[in-house]
Structures are given as C-alpha cells and as structure tokens.
mmCIF file with all atom_site columns, C-alpha atoms in Angstrom:
data_model
loop_
_atom_site.group_PDB
_atom_site.id
_atom_site.type_symbol
_atom_site.label_atom_id
_atom_site.label_alt_id
_atom_site.label_comp_id
_atom_site.label_asym_id
_atom_site.label_entity_id
_atom_site.label_seq_id
_atom_site.pdbx_PDB_ins_code
_atom_site.Cartn_x
_atom_site.Cartn_y
_atom_site.Cartn_z
_atom_site.occupancy
_atom_site.B_iso_or_equiv
_atom_site.pdbx_formal_charge
_atom_site.auth_seq_id
_atom_site.auth_comp_id
_atom_site.auth_asym_id
_atom_site.auth_atom_id
_atom_site.pdbx_PDB_model_num
ATOM 1   C CA . GLN A 1 1   ? 0.000   0.000  0.000   1.00 0.00 ? 32  GLN A CA 1
ATOM 2   C CA . VAL A 1 2   ? 1.335   3.410  -0.975  1.00 0.00 ? 33  VAL A CA 1
ATOM 3   C CA . GLN A 1 3   ? 1.543   6.144  1.632   1.00 0.00 ? 34  GLN A CA 1
ATOM 4   C CA . LEU A 1 4   ? 2.751   9.737  1.690   1.00 0.00 ? 35  LEU A CA 1
ATOM 5   C CA . VAL A 1 5   ? 4.122   11.078 4.952   1.00 0.00 ? 36  VAL A CA 1
ATOM 6   C CA . GLU A 1 6   ? 4.915   14.757 5.435   1.00 0.00 ? 37  GLU A CA 1
ATOM 7   C CA . SER A 1 7   ? 7.314   16.159 8.006   1.00 0.00 ? 38  SER A CA 1
ATOM 8   C CA . GLY A 1 8   ? 9.098   19.392 8.815   1.00 0.00 ? 39  GLY A CA 1
ATOM 9   C CA . GLY A 1 9   ? 6.257   21.668 9.829   1.00 0.00 ? 40  GLY A CA 1
ATOM 10  C CA . GLY A 1 10  ? 6.287   23.803 12.955  1.00 0.00 ? 41  GLY A CA 1
ATOM 11  C CA . LEU A 1 11  ? 6.252   27.282 14.424  1.00 0.00 ? 42  LEU A CA 1
ATOM 12  C CA . VAL A 1 12  ? 8.565   29.879 12.925  1.00 0.00 ? 43  VAL A CA 1
ATOM 13  C CA . GLN A 1 13  ? 8.926   33.636 13.199  1.00 0.00 ? 44  GLN A CA 1
ATOM 14  C CA . PRO A 1 14  ? 8.224   35.896 10.226  1.00 0.00 ? 45  PRO A CA 1
ATOM 15  C CA . GLY A 1 15  ? 11.216  35.932 7.911   1.00 0.00 ? 46  GLY A CA 1
ATOM 16  C CA . GLY A 1 16  ? 12.262  32.460 8.996   1.00 0.00 ? 47  GLY A CA 1
ATOM 17  C CA . SER A 1 17  ? 12.605  29.235 7.029   1.00 0.00 ? 48  SER A CA 1
ATOM 18  C CA . LEU A 1 18  ? 11.258  25.714 7.095   1.00 0.00 ? 49  LEU A CA 1
ATOM 19  C CA . ARG A 1 19  ? 11.857  22.677 4.920   1.00 0.00 ? 50  ARG A CA 1
ATOM 20  C CA . LEU A 1 20  ? 8.995   20.262 4.388   1.00 0.00 ? 51  LEU A CA 1
ATOM 21  C CA . SER A 1 21  ? 9.557   16.692 3.282   1.00 0.00 ? 52  SER A CA 1
ATOM 22  C CA . CYS A 1 22  ? 7.101   14.260 1.729   1.00 0.00 ? 53  CYS A CA 1
ATOM 23  C CA . ALA A 1 23  ? 8.265   10.655 1.656   1.00 0.00 ? 54  ALA A CA 1
ATOM 24  C CA . ALA A 1 24  ? 6.420   8.062  -0.376  1.00 0.00 ? 55  ALA A CA 1
ATOM 25  C CA . SER A 1 25  ? 6.547   4.460  0.786   1.00 0.00 ? 56  SER A CA 1
ATOM 26  C CA . GLY A 1 26  ? 5.180   1.163  -0.416  1.00 0.00 ? 57  GLY A CA 1
ATOM 27  C CA . SER A 1 27  ? 5.420   -0.812 -3.613  1.00 0.00 ? 58  SER A CA 1
ATOM 28  C CA . ILE A 1 28  ? 6.165   2.150  -5.883  1.00 0.00 ? 59  ILE A CA 1
ATOM 29  C CA . PHE A 1 29  ? 6.892   1.691  -9.550  1.00 0.00 ? 60  PHE A CA 1
ATOM 30  C CA . SER A 1 30  ? 7.029   5.365  -10.489 1.00 0.00 ? 61  SER A CA 1
ATOM 31  C CA . ILE A 1 31  ? 6.080   8.832  -9.276  1.00 0.00 ? 62  ILE A CA 1
ATOM 32  C CA . ASN A 1 32  ? 4.842   11.274 -11.882 1.00 0.00 ? 63  ASN A CA 1
ATOM 33  C CA . ASP A 1 33  ? 3.892   14.842 -11.011 1.00 0.00 ? 64  ASP A CA 1
ATOM 34  C CA . ALA A 1 34  ? 3.919   15.876 -7.359  1.00 0.00 ? 65  ALA A CA 1
ATOM 35  C CA . GLY A 1 35  ? 2.947   18.988 -5.486  1.00 0.00 ? 66  GLY A CA 1
ATOM 36  C CA . TRP A 1 36  ? 2.389   20.837 -2.264  1.00 0.00 ? 67  TRP A CA 1
ATOM 37  C CA . TYR A 1 37  ? -0.987  22.314 -1.319  1.00 0.00 ? 68  TYR A CA 1
ATOM 38  C CA . ARG A 1 38  ? -2.028  24.321 1.700   1.00 0.00 ? 69  ARG A CA 1
ATOM 39  C CA . GLN A 1 39  ? -5.249  25.072 3.483   1.00 0.00 ? 70  GLN A CA 1
ATOM 40  C CA . ALA A 1 40  ? -5.675  27.920 5.928   1.00 0.00 ? 71  ALA A CA 1
ATOM 41  C CA . PRO A 1 41  ? -8.633  28.067 8.340   1.00 0.00 ? 72  PRO A CA 1
ATOM 42  C CA . GLY A 1 42  ? -11.792 29.094 6.530   1.00 0.00 ? 73  GLY A CA 1
ATOM 43  C CA . LYS A 1 43  ? -10.146 28.947 3.113   1.00 0.00 ? 74  LYS A CA 1
ATOM 44  C CA . GLN A 1 44  ? -10.077 26.496 0.270   1.00 0.00 ? 75  GLN A CA 1
ATOM 45  C CA . ARG A 1 45  ? -7.108  24.246 -0.327  1.00 0.00 ? 76  ARG A CA 1
ATOM 46  C CA . GLU A 1 46  ? -4.755  25.844 -2.842  1.00 0.00 ? 77  GLU A CA 1
ATOM 47  C CA . LEU A 1 47  ? -1.829  24.629 -4.901  1.00 0.00 ? 78  LEU A CA 1
ATOM 48  C CA . VAL A 1 48  ? 1.436   26.134 -3.670  1.00 0.00 ? 79  VAL A CA 1
ATOM 49  C CA . ALA A 1 49  ? 4.014   24.436 -5.874  1.00 0.00 ? 80  ALA A CA 1
ATOM 50  C CA . ALA A 1 50  ? 4.225   21.503 -8.251  1.00 0.00 ? 81  ALA A CA 1
ATOM 51  C CA . ILE A 1 51  ? 7.014   19.577 -9.915  1.00 0.00 ? 82  ILE A CA 1
ATOM 52  C CA . THR A 1 52  ? 6.925   17.317 -12.939 1.00 0.00 ? 83  THR A CA 1
ATOM 53  C CA . SER A 1 53  ? 8.566   13.914 -13.151 1.00 0.00 ? 84  SER A CA 1
ATOM 54  C CA . GLY A 1 54  ? 11.363  15.610 -15.062 1.00 0.00 ? 85  GLY A CA 1
ATOM 55  C CA . GLY A 1 55  ? 11.924  18.182 -12.321 1.00 0.00 ? 86  GLY A CA 1
ATOM 56  C CA . ARG A 1 56  ? 10.244  21.239 -13.834 1.00 0.00 ? 87  ARG A CA 1
ATOM 57  C CA . PRO A 1 57  ? 8.749   23.389 -11.046 1.00 0.00 ? 88  PRO A CA 1
ATOM 58  C CA . ASN A 1 58  ? 5.722   25.653 -11.004 1.00 0.00 ? 89  ASN A CA 1
ATOM 59  C CA . TYR A 1 59  ? 4.657   28.052 -8.247  1.00 0.00 ? 90  TYR A CA 1
ATOM 60  C CA . THR A 1 60  ? 1.666   30.096 -7.258  1.00 0.00 ? 91  THR A CA 1
ATOM 61  C CA . ASP A 1 61  ? 2.437   33.804 -7.508  1.00 0.00 ? 92  ASP A CA 1
ATOM 62  C CA . SER A 1 62  ? 2.390   34.462 -3.771  1.00 0.00 ? 93  SER A CA 1
ATOM 63  C CA . VAL A 1 63  ? 5.362   32.158 -3.094  1.00 0.00 ? 94  VAL A CA 1
ATOM 64  C CA . LYS A 1 64  ? 7.521   32.801 -6.168  1.00 0.00 ? 95  LYS A CA 1
ATOM 65  C CA . GLY A 1 65  ? 11.046  33.732 -5.160  1.00 0.00 ? 96  GLY A CA 1
ATOM 66  C CA . ARG A 1 66  ? 10.530  32.446 -1.601  1.00 0.00 ? 97  ARG A CA 1
ATOM 67  C CA . PHE A 1 67  ? 9.657   28.757 -1.938  1.00 0.00 ? 98  PHE A CA 1
ATOM 68  C CA . THR A 1 68  ? 11.538  26.053 -3.818  1.00 0.00 ? 99  THR A CA 1
ATOM 69  C CA . ILE A 1 69  ? 10.131  22.618 -4.662  1.00 0.00 ? 100 ILE A CA 1
ATOM 70  C CA . SER A 1 70  ? 12.496  19.763 -5.421  1.00 0.00 ? 101 SER A CA 1
ATOM 71  C CA . ARG A 1 71  ? 12.503  15.978 -5.570  1.00 0.00 ? 102 ARG A CA 1
ATOM 72  C CA . ASP A 1 72  ? 14.872  13.097 -4.947  1.00 0.00 ? 103 ASP A CA 1
ATOM 73  C CA . ASN A 1 73  ? 13.637  10.257 -7.125  1.00 0.00 ? 104 ASN A CA 1
ATOM 74  C CA . ALA A 1 74  ? 16.030  7.755  -5.553  1.00 0.00 ? 105 ALA A CA 1
ATOM 75  C CA . LYS A 1 75  ? 14.442  8.423  -2.160  1.00 0.00 ? 106 LYS A CA 1
ATOM 76  C CA . ASN A 1 76  ? 10.862  8.845  -3.455  1.00 0.00 ? 107 ASN A CA 1
ATOM 77  C CA . THR A 1 77  ? 10.790  12.169 -1.619  1.00 0.00 ? 108 THR A CA 1
ATOM 78  C CA . VAL A 1 78  ? 9.579   15.649 -2.516  1.00 0.00 ? 109 VAL A CA 1
ATOM 79  C CA . TYR A 1 79  ? 10.722  18.742 -0.637  1.00 0.00 ? 110 TYR A CA 1
ATOM 80  C CA . LEU A 1 80  ? 9.455   22.272 -0.150  1.00 0.00 ? 111 LEU A CA 1
ATOM 81  C CA . GLN A 1 81  ? 12.024  24.784 1.028   1.00 0.00 ? 112 GLN A CA 1
ATOM 82  C CA . MET A 1 82  ? 10.220  27.812 2.409   1.00 0.00 ? 113 MET A CA 1
ATOM 83  C CA . ASN A 1 83  ? 12.164  31.009 3.027   1.00 0.00 ? 114 ASN A CA 1
ATOM 84  C CA . SER A 1 84  ? 11.125  34.519 4.053   1.00 0.00 ? 115 SER A CA 1
ATOM 85  C CA . LEU A 1 85  ? 7.986   33.124 5.609   1.00 0.00 ? 116 LEU A CA 1
ATOM 86  C CA . LYS A 1 86  ? 5.056   35.433 6.255   1.00 0.00 ? 117 LYS A CA 1
ATOM 87  C CA . PRO A 1 87  ? 2.091   35.126 8.639   1.00 0.00 ? 118 PRO A CA 1
ATOM 88  C CA . GLU A 1 88  ? -0.156  34.586 5.623   1.00 0.00 ? 119 GLU A CA 1
ATOM 89  C CA . ASP A 1 89  ? 1.767   31.381 4.863   1.00 0.00 ? 120 ASP A CA 1
ATOM 90  C CA . THR A 1 90  ? 0.229   29.842 7.984   1.00 0.00 ? 121 THR A CA 1
ATOM 91  C CA . ALA A 1 91  ? -1.726  26.749 6.968   1.00 0.00 ? 122 ALA A CA 1
ATOM 92  C CA . VAL A 1 92  ? -1.780  22.984 6.948   1.00 0.00 ? 123 VAL A CA 1
ATOM 93  C CA . TYR A 1 93  ? 0.470   21.858 4.108   1.00 0.00 ? 124 TYR A CA 1
ATOM 94  C CA . TYR A 1 94  ? -0.342  18.681 2.184   1.00 0.00 ? 125 TYR A CA 1
ATOM 95  C CA . CYS A 1 95  ? 1.717   16.830 -0.349  1.00 0.00 ? 126 CYS A CA 1
ATOM 96  C CA . ASN A 1 96  ? 0.174   15.153 -3.354  1.00 0.00 ? 127 ASN A CA 1
ATOM 97  C CA . ALA A 1 97  ? 1.644   12.769 -5.880  1.00 0.00 ? 128 ALA A CA 1
ATOM 98  C CA . GLU A 1 98  ? 0.601   10.726 -8.877  1.00 0.00 ? 129 GLU A CA 1
ATOM 99  C CA . ILE A 1 99  ? 1.955   7.250  -8.263  1.00 0.00 ? 130 ILE A CA 1
ATOM 100 C CA . ARG A 1 100 ? 1.932   3.984  -10.105 1.00 0.00 ? 131 ARG A CA 1
ATOM 101 C CA . SER A 1 101 ? 2.532   0.975  -7.897  1.00 0.00 ? 132 SER A CA 1
ATOM 102 C CA . PHE A 1 102 ? 3.919   -2.384 -8.944  1.00 0.00 ? 133 PHE A CA 1
ATOM 103 C CA . SER A 1 103 ? 0.508   -3.938 -8.273  1.00 0.00 ? 134 SER A CA 1
ATOM 104 C CA . SER A 1 104 ? -1.413  -1.772 -10.740 1.00 0.00 ? 135 SER A CA 1
ATOM 105 C CA . TYR A 1 105 ? -1.167  -0.606 -14.329 1.00 0.00 ? 136 TYR A CA 1
ATOM 106 C CA . TYR A 1 106 ? -2.929  2.637  -13.368 1.00 0.00 ? 137 TYR A CA 1
ATOM 107 C CA . VAL A 1 107 ? -1.675  5.875  -11.847 1.00 0.00 ? 138 VAL A CA 1
ATOM 108 C CA . TYR A 1 108 ? -3.489  7.068  -8.733  1.00 0.00 ? 139 TYR A CA 1
ATOM 109 C CA . THR A 1 109 ? -3.336  10.341 -6.839  1.00 0.00 ? 140 THR A CA 1
ATOM 110 C CA . TYR A 1 110 ? -2.265  10.087 -3.215  1.00 0.00 ? 141 TYR A CA 1
ATOM 111 C CA . TRP A 1 111 ? -2.367  12.651 -0.416  1.00 0.00 ? 142 TRP A CA 1
ATOM 112 C CA . GLY A 1 112 ? -0.385  12.968 2.766   1.00 0.00 ? 143 GLY A CA 1
ATOM 113 C CA . GLN A 1 113 ? -1.946  13.623 6.161   1.00 0.00 ? 144 GLN A CA 1
ATOM 114 C CA . GLY A 1 114 ? -0.794  17.223 6.334   1.00 0.00 ? 145 GLY A CA 1
ATOM 115 C CA . THR A 1 115 ? 1.692   19.149 8.457   1.00 0.00 ? 146 THR A CA 1
ATOM 116 C CA . GLN A 1 116 ? 0.986   22.412 10.261  1.00 0.00 ? 147 GLN A CA 1
ATOM 117 C CA . VAL A 1 117 ? 3.051   25.479 9.458   1.00 0.00 ? 148 VAL A CA 1
ATOM 118 C CA . THR A 1 118 ? 2.544   28.485 11.720  1.00 0.00 ? 149 THR A CA 1
ATOM 119 C CA . VAL A 1 119 ? 4.305   31.775 11.083  1.00 0.00 ? 150 VAL A CA 1
ATOM 120 C CA . SER A 1 120 ? 3.994   34.066 14.068  1.00 0.00 ? 151 SER A CA 1
ATOM 121 C CA . SER A 1 121 ? 6.062   36.272 16.317  1.00 0.00 ? 152 SER A CA 1
#
C-alpha cells in the first residue's frame, strides 16, 4: 500500500525558514507529477508548488522567489524549502503525488496527512 508522509512543519517567526519533506513508501513503480498544497482556516485548499517527473517546477504567484520545490527520485521524496515566511503562509500543508505501484497498471493520486506550518512572532 502506498503512503505519503509529510514532516518538517512547525512554528517559525516571520522571515524564517522551514523545509517540508514528503516521503512516499510502499510498492512504488514510479512517481509522476507531485505537489504541495495548503489550506488555511476558513479557506479552500490551494496549490502552492508543483514539480513534474522531469523536475520542472511551477509556483503560485504568492510564493515565487521564496519557496523552492524539489525531488529526490532515488528516495521517493519531494521537498518544499520555504524562506522569508510570512504570517499569511500559515496553513496545513499537504503533499500530493501521482503514483503507479507495482501492483497496478494505473496511476493514482495520493495525499499525505498534512503538516501544520505556523508563522507568528
């Protein structure tokens, strides 16, 4: 069974940095596109950053120049480096990946359980 597990969230002061990790485990044949989403209280979940299987990144405008998404295919892990954090970045961050397992011909979308990021002084 495939699982995504996020880590690296926490409390940080404005201007600080955090690095989120999303590790995929299970019988994984391949990971296609992956991404990080966030959901703040009372708001809809939004895409923050995405990365293709070939490593091409894409960012929402509000995080461009501050966040960097990357992946380590050998470790089945996707990262989100967050710098110059602002209070408005406070949210639960979820990772998402399109994964094909060895037990299926099809690609399914998986979600992690979420990790809280709080930016506050």
